């Protein structure tokens, strides 16, 4: 039996299925750009098509996972996450007499790609991230070399107006880029690139920032296992995104991840759940001494979160505030409470704590780096961490870490890690091959 058949273990785990599972996350992060290019070429495009595509991606991730080997014990936590958020959404929908689907949609993305990651081996995860970096870097180089060419191919304004309900005033008239891409006077900049803030395949300037941070989490987690070429590709992608997007959050988190690479394995297991508690406590303490304000700077972004969290009443915290969901784009914590209330926020928080069993240095790095990214972003950013443009890769990585024990890089440990993630049927097939 050849090596591929030995790794497959079952007829259902074919090479085609493995490649489909591997390439689905890159397709997920890039599909908006692909659709935008298609729309610019004359293809019909509207919000229904985008919703259908996103639903197909979610169902595809779950469908391929369950087709491969059914439901595994590692799937219980992500399925319970969806169940918990659905219960919260049903109660909120009954209270407000309108469907509260935002939290359910986010939970489905998280669960689907966690479940997919559980079934991916290291090679599949590394290929998924490499392909994603190639796509993002390739389009980014095109955008840097010629903004006009980039705008003519993707026409971000045309696509986002048709599919997201954006209005024309939110775009620059001369090249249809988002207003947020303008580097206005006083805004943070590295001074290395004088064009509009870049967006690459993501079409707007926020998701590309989230993508670069997810790549940093990946590097922090699997650095020792990556080849030199993979490291160079990922680092080049992150560097170009940061300096051309003038990404503040990426710039802030990069040195923290570098320190964390050495520090995270020494921190207490599962204590990353305290990150939102400490960060929110520090925010409230800050505005106890200075007047709160809003604005497009770190203090102003903290002020936006502070304003929303202090203006919600007990009922808002209990059931959510659906009428404010569309206005919480600049406050992640405000969005979480508005979309699923405190109960849904608790379910999400609990899931984030337990999703990665912290039984090795690698898994601790993954858990702490992901928590630092998500919880700090929710404090000063919006809903980017839930976006299909970056979330699939993050949860693919965490799902992989959930099902894989990685104590060291030596060959016996690697064999143990791969054997740990096999189903009983696959283990039996391997034993039969070895015996023959």
Short mmCIF file of C-alpha atoms in Angstrom, two decimals:
data_model
loop_
_atom_site.label_atom_id
_atom_site.label_comp_id
_atom_site.label_asym_id
_atom_site.label_seq_id
_atom_site.Cartn_x
_atom_site.Cartn_y
_atom_site.Cartn_z
CA UNK A 1 0.00 0.00 0.00
CA UNK A 2 1.35 3.43 -0.90
CA UNK A 3 2.00 6.20 1.61
CA UNK A 4 -1.13 8.15 0.71
CA UNK A 5 -3.30 5.10 1.30
CA UNK A 6 -1.53 4.43 4.58
CA UNK A 7 -2.20 7.99 5.78
CA UNK A 8 -5.79 7.88 4.59
CA UNK A 9 -6.75 4.84 6.60
CA UNK A 10 -10.28 4.76 5.16
CA UNK A 11 -11.72 5.04 1.68
CA UNK A 12 -13.72 8.08 2.74
CA UNK A 13 -10.51 9.97 3.58
CA UNK A 14 -9.43 10.24 -0.06
CA UNK A 15 -6.79 12.58 -1.43
CA UNK A 16 -9.51 14.66 -3.09
CA UNK A 17 -11.36 15.09 0.20
CA UNK A 18 -8.17 16.09 2.02
CA UNK A 19 -7.35 18.70 -0.64
CA UNK A 20 -10.90 20.06 -0.50
CA UNK A 21 -10.64 20.38 3.29
CA UNK A 22 -7.23 22.02 2.97
CA UNK A 23 -8.25 24.61 0.37
CA UNK A 24 -11.63 25.55 1.84
CA UNK A 25 -10.17 28.06 4.39
CA UNK A 26 -8.21 29.98 1.71
CA UNK A 27 -11.37 30.05 -0.43
CA UNK A 28 -13.33 31.32 2.57
CA UNK A 29 -10.99 34.25 3.23
CA UNK A 30 -10.80 35.14 -0.48
CA UNK A 31 -14.35 34.60 -1.72
CA UNK A 32 -15.37 38.25 -1.32
CA UNK A 33 -12.50 39.34 -3.52
CA UNK A 34 -13.34 36.65 -6.08
CA UNK A 35 -16.98 37.74 -6.11
CA UNK A 36 -15.95 41.38 -6.43
CA UNK A 37 -13.81 40.63 -9.48
CA UNK A 38 -16.67 38.62 -10.97
CA UNK A 39 -19.10 41.49 -10.37
CA UNK A 40 -16.66 43.94 -11.92
CA UNK A 41 -16.57 41.68 -14.99
CA UNK A 42 -20.34 41.86 -15.29
CA UNK A 43 -21.59 38.89 -13.23
CA UNK A 44 -24.82 39.50 -11.27
CA UNK A 45 -24.19 40.15 -7.59
CA UNK A 46 -26.34 40.86 -4.54
CA UNK A 47 -26.57 40.15 -0.83
CA UNK A 48 -28.47 36.88 -1.32
CA UNK A 49 -25.63 35.42 -3.40
CA UNK A 50 -23.08 36.34 -0.72
CA UNK A 51 -25.20 34.87 2.09
CA UNK A 52 -25.68 31.67 0.09
CA UNK A 53 -21.93 31.43 -0.53
CA UNK A 54 -21.10 31.94 3.13
CA UNK A 55 -23.66 29.35 4.16
CA UNK A 56 -22.23 26.91 1.60
CA UNK A 57 -18.74 27.42 3.02
CA UNK A 58 -19.94 26.74 6.58
CA UNK A 59 -21.94 23.68 5.54
CA UNK A 60 -19.04 22.52 3.37
CA UNK A 61 -16.63 22.64 6.32
CA UNK A 62 -19.00 20.69 8.55
CA UNK A 63 -20.14 18.33 5.81
CA UNK A 64 -16.65 17.29 4.75
CA UNK A 65 -15.62 16.86 8.38
CA UNK A 66 -18.53 14.60 9.26
CA UNK A 67 -18.24 12.73 5.96
CA UNK A 68 -14.65 11.90 6.78
CA UNK A 69 -15.23 10.21 10.13
CA UNK A 70 -18.56 11.23 11.65
CA UNK A 71 -18.84 13.09 14.95
CA UNK A 72 -15.82 12.82 17.24
CA UNK A 73 -15.56 13.54 20.94
CA UNK A 74 -13.52 16.69 20.16
CA UNK A 75 -16.58 18.03 18.29
CA UNK A 76 -18.71 18.23 21.43
CA UNK A 77 -17.43 21.64 22.55
CA UNK A 78 -17.96 23.44 19.20
CA UNK A 79 -21.40 21.86 18.82
CA UNK A 80 -22.31 22.97 22.34
CA UNK A 81 -21.13 26.48 21.45
CA UNK A 82 -23.60 26.59 18.56
CA UNK A 83 -26.37 25.11 20.72
CA UNK A 84 -25.78 27.64 23.48
CA UNK A 85 -25.77 30.63 21.13
CA UNK A 86 -28.90 29.33 19.34
CA UNK A 87 -30.75 29.12 22.67
CA UNK A 88 -29.72 32.69 23.50
CA UNK A 89 -30.75 33.85 20.00
CA UNK A 90 -34.17 32.16 20.21
CA UNK A 91 -34.90 33.81 23.56
CA UNK A 92 -33.77 37.19 22.23
CA UNK A 93 -35.83 36.76 19.07
CA UNK A 94 -38.94 36.06 21.12
CA UNK A 95 -38.31 39.05 23.37
CA UNK A 96 -37.65 41.53 20.53
CA UNK A 97 -39.91 39.89 17.93
CA UNK A 98 -37.16 39.92 15.34
CA UNK A 99 -34.60 37.27 14.40
CA UNK A 100 -31.24 37.68 16.15
CA UNK A 101 -29.01 35.80 13.75
CA UNK A 102 -25.72 37.68 14.07
CA UNK A 103 -24.46 35.67 17.03
CA UNK A 104 -25.58 32.39 15.47
CA UNK A 105 -23.74 33.18 12.24
CA UNK A 106 -20.53 33.91 14.16
CA UNK A 107 -20.86 30.74 16.24
CA UNK A 108 -21.36 28.66 13.09
CA UNK A 109 -18.14 30.01 11.54
CA UNK A 110 -16.22 29.31 14.75
CA UNK A 111 -17.63 25.80 15.16
CA UNK A 112 -17.37 24.81 11.49
CA UNK A 113 -13.69 25.62 11.18
CA UNK A 114 -12.81 24.29 14.62
CA UNK A 115 -14.36 20.98 13.56
CA UNK A 116 -12.51 21.15 10.23
CA UNK A 117 -9.22 21.85 12.01
CA UNK A 118 -9.75 18.86 14.29
CA UNK A 119 -9.54 16.63 11.20
CA UNK A 120 -6.58 18.36 9.57
CA UNK A 121 -3.02 17.15 10.01
CA UNK A 122 -0.07 19.50 10.24
CA UNK A 123 0.64 19.44 6.50
CA UNK A 124 -2.94 20.41 5.67
CA UNK A 125 -2.86 23.34 8.10
CA UNK A 126 0.47 24.58 6.79
CA UNK A 127 -0.69 24.37 3.17
CA UNK A 128 -3.90 26.26 4.02
CA UNK A 129 -1.94 29.11 5.61
CA UNK A 130 0.67 29.16 2.83
CA UNK A 131 -1.98 29.36 0.10
CA UNK A 132 -3.78 32.12 2.00
CA UNK A 133 -0.55 34.10 2.30
CA UNK A 134 0.19 33.67 -1.41
CA UNK A 135 -3.27 34.96 -2.32
CA UNK A 136 -3.12 37.94 0.05
CA UNK A 137 0.47 38.81 -0.85
CA UNK A 138 -0.11 38.51 -4.60
CA UNK A 139 -3.11 40.84 -4.61
CA UNK A 140 -1.32 43.18 -2.20
CA UNK A 141 1.65 43.51 -4.56
CA UNK A 142 -0.76 44.31 -7.39
CA UNK A 143 -2.45 46.96 -5.25
CA UNK A 144 0.86 48.52 -4.22
CA UNK A 145 2.17 48.61 -7.78
CA UNK A 146 -1.01 50.11 -9.28
CA UNK A 147 -4.00 51.20 -7.21
CA UNK A 148 -5.93 52.03 -10.38
CA UNK A 149 -5.46 48.52 -11.77
CA UNK A 150 -6.49 47.02 -8.45
CA UNK A 151 -9.59 49.22 -8.29
CA UNK A 152 -10.57 48.41 -11.87
CA UNK A 153 -10.29 44.64 -11.28
CA UNK A 154 -12.17 44.50 -7.96
CA UNK A 155 -14.23 47.71 -7.85
CA UNK A 156 -14.70 47.50 -4.05
CA UNK A 157 -17.35 50.24 -4.02
CA UNK A 158 -19.53 48.50 -6.56
CA UNK A 159 -19.33 45.17 -4.71
CA UNK A 160 -19.83 46.46 -1.17
CA UNK A 161 -22.73 48.72 -2.17
CA UNK A 162 -24.49 45.76 -3.80
CA UNK A 163 -23.80 43.21 -1.07
CA UNK A 164 -23.29 45.05 2.22
CA UNK A 165 -25.62 48.02 2.02
CA UNK A 166 -22.77 50.56 1.96
CA UNK A 167 -23.57 53.98 0.59
CA UNK A 168 -21.59 55.81 -2.08
CA UNK A 169 -20.28 58.47 0.33
CA UNK A 170 -18.25 55.78 2.12
CA UNK A 171 -15.94 55.46 -0.89
CA UNK A 172 -13.39 57.66 -2.61
CA UNK A 173 -14.96 58.88 -5.83
CA UNK A 174 -11.79 58.78 -7.90
CA UNK A 175 -10.96 55.09 -7.43
CA UNK A 176 -13.88 53.55 -5.48
CA UNK A 177 -11.77 52.65 -2.46
CA UNK A 178 -13.17 52.87 1.05
CA UNK A 179 -12.86 56.21 2.82
CA UNK A 180 -11.03 54.39 5.63
CA UNK A 181 -8.10 53.82 3.27
CA UNK A 182 -7.23 57.52 3.35
CA UNK A 183 -4.17 58.23 5.52
CA UNK A 184 -5.25 61.57 6.94
CA UNK A 185 -3.02 63.99 8.82
CA UNK A 186 -2.38 62.91 12.40
CA UNK A 187 -3.14 59.24 11.85
CA UNK A 188 -0.47 56.70 12.75
CA UNK A 189 1.83 55.87 9.82
CA UNK A 190 5.22 54.24 9.31
CA UNK A 191 5.99 56.66 6.48
CA UNK A 192 7.19 53.86 4.20
CA UNK A 193 4.24 53.92 1.79
CA UNK A 194 2.43 57.04 0.63
CA UNK A 195 -0.52 55.45 -1.16
CA UNK A 196 -3.98 54.70 0.28
CA UNK A 197 -4.09 52.13 3.08
CA UNK A 198 -4.06 48.74 1.42
CA UNK A 199 -6.89 46.17 1.42
CA UNK A 200 -5.62 43.32 -0.83
CA UNK A 201 -8.12 40.52 -1.49
CA UNK A 202 -10.17 41.65 1.53
CA UNK A 203 -11.44 44.84 -0.19
CA UNK A 204 -11.36 47.00 2.96
CA UNK A 205 -8.68 48.06 5.40
CA UNK A 206 -9.89 46.36 8.61
CA UNK A 207 -10.02 42.70 7.60
CA UNK A 208 -6.51 42.79 6.16
CA UNK A 209 -5.30 43.93 9.58
CA UNK A 210 -7.08 40.99 11.23
CA UNK A 211 -5.62 38.62 8.67
CA UNK A 212 -2.08 39.78 9.42
CA UNK A 213 -2.61 39.21 13.15
CA UNK A 214 -3.98 35.71 12.53
CA UNK A 215 -0.79 34.97 10.58
CA UNK A 216 1.19 36.20 13.61
CA UNK A 217 -0.76 33.82 15.86
CA UNK A 218 0.10 31.02 13.42
CA UNK A 219 3.79 31.94 13.45
CA UNK A 220 3.81 32.14 17.25
CA UNK A 221 2.21 28.70 17.44
CA UNK A 222 4.05 26.64 14.81
CA UNK A 223 7.30 28.56 14.25
CA UNK A 224 9.57 25.60 15.11
CA UNK A 225 7.74 23.33 12.67
CA UNK A 226 7.75 25.65 9.66
CA UNK A 227 10.27 25.53 6.84
CA UNK A 228 12.41 28.56 6.03
CA UNK A 229 10.32 29.22 2.91
CA UNK A 230 7.09 29.17 4.94
CA UNK A 231 8.54 31.55 7.52
CA UNK A 232 9.76 33.96 4.86
CA UNK A 233 6.40 33.90 3.05
CA UNK A 234 4.41 34.55 6.23
CA UNK A 235 6.78 37.23 7.53
CA UNK A 236 6.87 39.01 4.17
CA UNK A 237 3.07 39.00 4.03
CA UNK A 238 2.75 40.40 7.54
CA UNK A 239 5.46 43.02 7.03
CA UNK A 240 3.98 44.36 3.78
CA UNK A 241 0.48 44.46 5.25
CA UNK A 242 1.61 46.33 8.35
CA UNK A 243 3.68 48.99 6.57
CA UNK A 244 1.25 49.60 3.70
CA UNK A 245 -1.92 49.43 5.78
CA UNK A 246 -0.33 51.39 8.64
CA UNK A 247 -1.98 48.82 10.89
CA UNK A 248 -1.90 50.00 14.49
CA UNK A 249 -3.18 46.83 16.11
CA UNK A 250 -0.76 44.61 14.20
CA UNK A 251 2.07 46.90 15.20
CA UNK A 252 1.02 46.71 18.85
CA UNK A 253 0.57 42.94 18.97
CA UNK A 254 3.67 41.93 16.97
CA UNK A 255 6.17 42.60 19.81
CA UNK A 256 3.76 41.06 22.32
CA UNK A 257 3.64 37.85 20.27
CA UNK A 258 7.44 37.85 20.02
CA UNK A 259 7.74 38.09 23.80
CA UNK A 260 4.84 35.69 24.21
CA UNK A 261 6.58 33.01 22.17
CA UNK A 262 8.93 32.57 25.12
CA UNK A 263 6.51 33.63 27.87
CA UNK A 264 3.22 31.89 26.97
CA UNK A 265 4.45 28.34 27.76
CA UNK A 266 5.35 29.53 31.26
CA UNK A 267 1.98 31.12 32.04
CA UNK A 268 -0.68 29.21 33.99
CA UNK A 269 -2.89 26.92 31.94
CA UNK A 270 -6.30 28.32 30.94
CA UNK A 271 -5.68 31.67 32.61
CA UNK A 272 -6.05 33.42 29.26
CA UNK A 273 -9.72 33.74 30.24
CA UNK A 274 -8.64 36.60 32.49
CA UNK A 275 -7.49 38.73 29.53
CA UNK A 276 -10.94 40.33 28.93
CA UNK A 277 -11.48 40.80 32.66
CA UNK A 278 -8.15 42.59 33.11
CA UNK A 279 -8.42 44.64 29.90
CA UNK A 280 -11.97 45.81 30.60
CA UNK A 281 -11.08 46.55 34.21
CA UNK A 282 -8.13 48.65 33.07
CA UNK A 283 -10.38 50.53 30.63
CA UNK A 284 -12.91 51.44 33.29
CA UNK A 285 -10.07 52.43 35.64
CA UNK A 286 -8.58 54.66 32.95
CA UNK A 287 -11.80 56.63 32.47
CA UNK A 288 -12.20 56.99 36.19
CA UNK A 289 -9.24 59.38 36.00
CA UNK A 290 -9.65 61.01 32.59
CA UNK A 291 -12.78 62.18 30.70
CA UNK A 292 -13.92 59.64 28.16
CA UNK A 293 -14.03 60.59 24.52
CA UNK A 294 -14.39 58.92 21.15
CA UNK A 295 -12.12 59.20 18.14
CA UNK A 296 -9.90 57.31 15.73
CA UNK A 297 -7.01 56.81 18.14
CA UNK A 298 -6.41 54.22 20.89
CA UNK A 299 -7.96 56.31 23.68
CA UNK A 300 -10.90 57.24 21.47
CA UNK A 301 -11.52 53.60 20.56
CA UNK A 302 -11.40 52.64 24.24
CA UNK A 303 -13.84 55.47 24.87
CA UNK A 304 -16.29 54.03 22.33
CA UNK A 305 -16.30 50.67 24.12
CA UNK A 306 -16.62 52.39 27.50
CA UNK A 307 -19.57 54.45 26.30
CA UNK A 308 -21.53 51.47 25.02
CA UNK A 309 -20.86 49.28 28.04
CA UNK A 310 -21.89 52.02 30.47
CA UNK A 311 -25.03 52.97 28.53
CA UNK A 312 -26.47 49.44 28.38
CA UNK A 313 -29.06 48.73 31.06
CA UNK A 314 -29.84 45.44 32.80
CA UNK A 315 -32.26 44.35 30.09
CA UNK A 316 -29.69 45.07 27.39
CA UNK A 317 -27.13 42.93 29.15
CA UNK A 318 -29.67 40.17 29.67
CA UNK A 319 -31.17 39.90 26.17
CA UNK A 320 -28.98 42.03 23.89
CA UNK A 321 -29.79 45.17 21.92
CA UNK A 322 -30.63 44.23 18.31
CA UNK A 323 -31.41 47.83 17.36
CA UNK A 324 -27.77 48.80 18.07
CA UNK A 325 -26.03 45.93 16.31
CA UNK A 326 -25.50 47.88 13.09
CA UNK A 327 -24.00 50.80 15.05
CA UNK A 328 -21.40 48.80 17.02
CA UNK A 329 -18.87 48.50 14.21
CA UNK A 330 -16.17 50.24 16.28
CA UNK A 331 -16.61 48.33 19.54
CA UNK A 332 -16.22 44.59 19.67
CA UNK A 333 -17.48 44.17 23.23
CA UNK A 334 -20.40 46.45 22.48
CA UNK A 335 -21.26 44.25 19.48
CA UNK A 336 -21.01 41.03 21.49
CA UNK A 337 -23.44 42.29 24.13
CA UNK A 338 -25.79 43.83 21.54
CA UNK A 339 -25.90 40.67 19.41
CA UNK A 340 -26.18 37.95 22.07
CA UNK A 341 -26.34 39.50 25.53
CA UNK A 342 -24.21 38.63 28.52
CA UNK A 343 -25.28 34.97 28.41
CA UNK A 344 -24.01 34.56 24.85
CA UNK A 345 -20.82 36.43 25.74
CA UNK A 346 -20.27 34.00 28.61
CA UNK A 347 -20.75 30.99 26.31
CA UNK A 348 -18.20 32.43 23.86
CA UNK A 349 -15.76 33.21 26.69
CA UNK A 350 -16.06 29.71 28.17
CA UNK A 351 -15.54 28.11 24.77
CA UNK A 352 -12.44 30.17 24.15
CA UNK A 353 -10.97 28.91 27.42
CA UNK A 354 -11.49 25.21 26.78
CA UNK A 355 -11.16 24.92 22.99
CA UNK A 356 -7.42 24.24 23.11
CA UNK A 357 -6.27 21.64 25.70
CA UNK A 358 -3.10 23.27 27.00
CA UNK A 359 -1.02 20.10 27.26
CA UNK A 360 2.11 21.34 25.48
CA UNK A 361 4.13 24.49 24.85
CA UNK A 362 2.70 24.72 21.34
CA UNK A 363 -0.91 24.54 22.49
CA UNK A 364 -0.29 27.13 25.21
CA UNK A 365 1.19 29.50 22.66
CA UNK A 366 -1.86 29.00 20.45
CA UNK A 367 -4.34 29.57 23.28
CA UNK A 368 -2.66 32.65 24.72
CA UNK A 369 -1.83 34.27 21.36
CA UNK A 370 -5.39 33.80 20.06
CA UNK A 371 -6.91 35.13 23.27
CA UNK A 372 -4.62 38.17 23.27
CA UNK A 373 -5.59 38.95 19.68
CA UNK A 374 -9.35 38.50 20.03
CA UNK A 375 -9.87 40.13 23.41
CA UNK A 376 -7.65 43.15 22.74
CA UNK A 377 -9.24 43.63 19.33
CA UNK A 378 -12.73 43.54 20.85
CA UNK A 379 -11.60 46.32 23.16
CA UNK A 380 -10.48 48.81 20.51
CA UNK A 381 -11.88 47.38 17.28
CA UNK A 382 -15.12 46.09 15.89
CA UNK A 383 -16.37 42.82 14.51
CA UNK A 384 -13.30 41.92 12.44
CA UNK A 385 -12.42 38.87 14.56
CA UNK A 386 -15.74 37.25 13.53
CA UNK A 387 -15.30 37.98 9.81
CA UNK A 388 -15.16 35.17 7.25
CA UNK A 389 -12.11 37.00 5.86
CA UNK A 390 -9.86 35.88 8.73
CA UNK A 391 -11.77 33.79 11.29
CA UNK A 392 -11.63 30.50 9.30
CA UNK A 393 -7.84 30.38 9.51
CA UNK A 394 -7.75 31.19 13.23
CA UNK A 395 -10.26 28.51 14.17
CA UNK A 396 -8.71 26.00 11.76
CA UNK A 397 -5.45 26.43 13.70
CA UNK A 398 -7.14 26.18 17.10
CA UNK A 399 -9.12 23.14 15.97
CA UNK A 400 -5.91 21.46 14.85
CA UNK A 401 -4.31 22.23 18.22
CA UNK A 402 -7.41 20.91 19.98
CA UNK A 403 -6.92 17.41 18.53
CA UNK A 404 -3.12 17.21 18.42
CA UNK A 405 -0.63 16.69 21.22
CA UNK A 406 2.66 18.39 20.29
CA UNK A 407 5.22 18.13 23.11
CA UNK A 408 8.31 18.53 20.92
CA UNK A 409 9.57 18.45 17.34
CA UNK A 410 11.29 15.04 17.47
CA UNK A 411 10.06 12.27 15.19
CA UNK A 412 8.57 10.00 17.89
CA UNK A 413 6.49 12.89 19.20
CA UNK A 414 5.36 13.79 15.70
CA UNK A 415 4.28 10.20 15.07
CA UNK A 416 2.44 10.22 18.38
CA UNK A 417 0.71 13.48 17.43
CA UNK A 418 -0.46 12.13 14.10
CA UNK A 419 -1.61 8.84 15.65
CA UNK A 420 -3.55 10.74 18.33
CA UNK A 421 -5.76 12.43 15.76
CA UNK A 422 -6.79 9.21 13.95
CA UNK A 423 -10.19 7.67 14.42
CA UNK A 424 -10.40 4.09 15.80
CA UNK A 425 -11.18 2.86 12.28
CA UNK A 426 -8.07 4.53 10.92
CA UNK A 427 -5.88 3.11 13.70
CA UNK A 428 -7.18 -0.38 12.94
CA UNK A 429 -6.46 0.10 9.23
CA UNK A 430 -2.90 1.15 10.00
CA UNK A 431 -2.34 -1.85 12.25
CA UNK A 432 -3.64 -4.16 9.54
CA UNK A 433 -1.28 -2.59 6.97
CA UNK A 434 1.66 -2.91 9.36
CA UNK A 435 0.79 -6.55 10.07
CA UNK A 436 0.64 -7.37 6.35
#
